[in-house]
Short mmCIF file of C-alpha atoms in Angstrom, two decimals:
data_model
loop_
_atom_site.label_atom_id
_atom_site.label_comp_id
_atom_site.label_asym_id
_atom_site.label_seq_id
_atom_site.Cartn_x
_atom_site.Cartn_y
_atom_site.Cartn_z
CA UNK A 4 -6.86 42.64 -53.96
CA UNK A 5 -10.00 40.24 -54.81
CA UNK A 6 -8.81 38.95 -58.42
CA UNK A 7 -9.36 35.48 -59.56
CA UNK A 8 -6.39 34.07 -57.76
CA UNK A 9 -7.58 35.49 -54.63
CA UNK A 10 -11.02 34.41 -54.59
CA UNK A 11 -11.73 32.15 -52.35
CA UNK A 12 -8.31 31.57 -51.56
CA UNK A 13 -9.42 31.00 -47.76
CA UNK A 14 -11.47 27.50 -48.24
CA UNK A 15 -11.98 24.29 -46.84
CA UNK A 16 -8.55 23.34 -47.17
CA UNK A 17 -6.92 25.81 -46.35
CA UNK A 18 -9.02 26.40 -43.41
CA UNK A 19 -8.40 22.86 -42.29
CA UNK A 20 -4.80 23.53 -41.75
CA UNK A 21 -5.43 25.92 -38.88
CA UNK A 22 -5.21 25.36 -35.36
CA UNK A 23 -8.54 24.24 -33.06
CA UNK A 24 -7.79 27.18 -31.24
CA UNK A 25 -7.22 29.50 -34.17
CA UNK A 26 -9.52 32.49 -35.24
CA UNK A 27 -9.62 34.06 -38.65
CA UNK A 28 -10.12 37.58 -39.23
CA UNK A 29 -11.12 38.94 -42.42
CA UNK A 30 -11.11 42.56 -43.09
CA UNK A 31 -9.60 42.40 -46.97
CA UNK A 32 -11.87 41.65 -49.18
CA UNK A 33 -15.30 39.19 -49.07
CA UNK A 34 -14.80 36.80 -51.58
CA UNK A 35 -11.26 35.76 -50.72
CA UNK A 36 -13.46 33.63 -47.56
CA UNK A 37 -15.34 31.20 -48.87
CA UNK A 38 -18.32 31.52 -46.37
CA UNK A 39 -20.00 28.21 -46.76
CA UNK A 40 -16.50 26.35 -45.91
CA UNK A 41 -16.08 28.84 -43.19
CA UNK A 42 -19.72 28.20 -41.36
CA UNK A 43 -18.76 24.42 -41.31
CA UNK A 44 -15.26 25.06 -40.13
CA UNK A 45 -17.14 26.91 -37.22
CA UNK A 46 -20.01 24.69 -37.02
CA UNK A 47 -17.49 21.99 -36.23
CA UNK A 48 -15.29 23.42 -33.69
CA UNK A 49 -11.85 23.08 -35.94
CA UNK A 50 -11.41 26.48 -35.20
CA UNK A 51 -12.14 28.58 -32.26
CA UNK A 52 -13.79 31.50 -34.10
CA UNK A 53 -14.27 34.43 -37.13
CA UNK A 54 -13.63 38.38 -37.31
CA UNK A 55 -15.02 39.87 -40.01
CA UNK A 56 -16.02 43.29 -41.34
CA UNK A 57 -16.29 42.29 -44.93
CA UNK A 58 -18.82 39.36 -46.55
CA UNK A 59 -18.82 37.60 -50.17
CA UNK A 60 -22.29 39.27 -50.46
CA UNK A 61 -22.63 42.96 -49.09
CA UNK A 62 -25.00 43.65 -47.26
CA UNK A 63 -24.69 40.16 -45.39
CA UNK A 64 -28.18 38.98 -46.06
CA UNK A 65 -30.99 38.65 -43.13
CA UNK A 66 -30.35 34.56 -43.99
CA UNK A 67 -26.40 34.03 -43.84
CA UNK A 68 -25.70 31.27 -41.24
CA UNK A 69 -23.02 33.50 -39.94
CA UNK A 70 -25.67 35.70 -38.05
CA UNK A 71 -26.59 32.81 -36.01
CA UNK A 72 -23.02 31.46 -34.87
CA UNK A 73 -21.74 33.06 -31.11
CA UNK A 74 -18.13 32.82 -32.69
CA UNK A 75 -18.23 34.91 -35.04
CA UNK A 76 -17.76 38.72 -34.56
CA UNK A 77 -19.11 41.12 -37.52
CA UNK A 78 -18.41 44.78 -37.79
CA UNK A 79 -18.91 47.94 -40.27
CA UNK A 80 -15.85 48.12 -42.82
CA UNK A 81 -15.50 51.51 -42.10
CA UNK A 82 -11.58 51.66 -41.50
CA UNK A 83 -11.92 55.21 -43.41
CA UNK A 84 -14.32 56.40 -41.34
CA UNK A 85 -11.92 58.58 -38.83
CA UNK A 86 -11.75 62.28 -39.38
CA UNK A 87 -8.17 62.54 -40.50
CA UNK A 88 -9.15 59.51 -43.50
CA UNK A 89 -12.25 61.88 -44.61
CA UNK A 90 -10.18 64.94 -44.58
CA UNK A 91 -6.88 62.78 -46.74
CA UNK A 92 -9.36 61.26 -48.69
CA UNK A 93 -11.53 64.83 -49.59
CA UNK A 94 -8.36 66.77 -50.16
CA UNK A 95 -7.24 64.42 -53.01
CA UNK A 96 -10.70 64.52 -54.70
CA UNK A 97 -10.14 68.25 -54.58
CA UNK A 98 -6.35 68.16 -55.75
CA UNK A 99 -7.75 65.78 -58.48
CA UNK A 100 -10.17 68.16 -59.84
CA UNK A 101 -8.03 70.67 -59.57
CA UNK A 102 -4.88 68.78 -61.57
CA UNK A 103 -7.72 67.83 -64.33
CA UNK A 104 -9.43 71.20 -64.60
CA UNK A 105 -5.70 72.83 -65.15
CA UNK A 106 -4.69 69.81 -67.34
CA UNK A 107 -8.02 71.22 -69.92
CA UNK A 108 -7.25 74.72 -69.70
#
């Protein structure tokens, strides 16, 4: 959940606690990363590397220093992107109309 306790909440300190040979994967929310603290982190070896498949700004833009670093992995968020998430994810839009359009009759 990205609310203002959470943003940011991974930062320069709290990056600074991990391991050299630690990497950080982010597939939550954007914002909870700061990316600036997390570039330098990289930049400077004190940890080995980044997963990510969520940014502060979506779409990453063309001139985030992340593009450019070979320890950093990016992805798609698209963890709802299998058929059986679709088909959960259409048949409770459907049993939501339905419920609402009984609810006003």
């Amino acid at each position: 959940d990205l609310n203002p306790t959470s943003f940011h909440l991974i930062n320069k300190e709290t990056l600074s606690l991990m391991k050299p040979n630690s990497v950080i994967i982010n597939t939550a929310r954007g914002p909870i990363m700061d990316e600036n603290a997390l570039v330098e982190t990289l930049i400077s070896g004190a940890i080995k590397g980044a997963g990510m498949d969520v940014f502060e700004d979506e779409p990453l833009p063309d001139t985030s220093k992340l593009r450019s670093l070979n320890n950093v992995l990016m992805s798609p968020h698209n963890s709802n992107s299998s058929p059986m998430a679709w088909k959960k994810v259409h048949e409770n839009t459907i049993s939501n109309l339905i419920r609402e359009l009984k609810a006003r009759s």
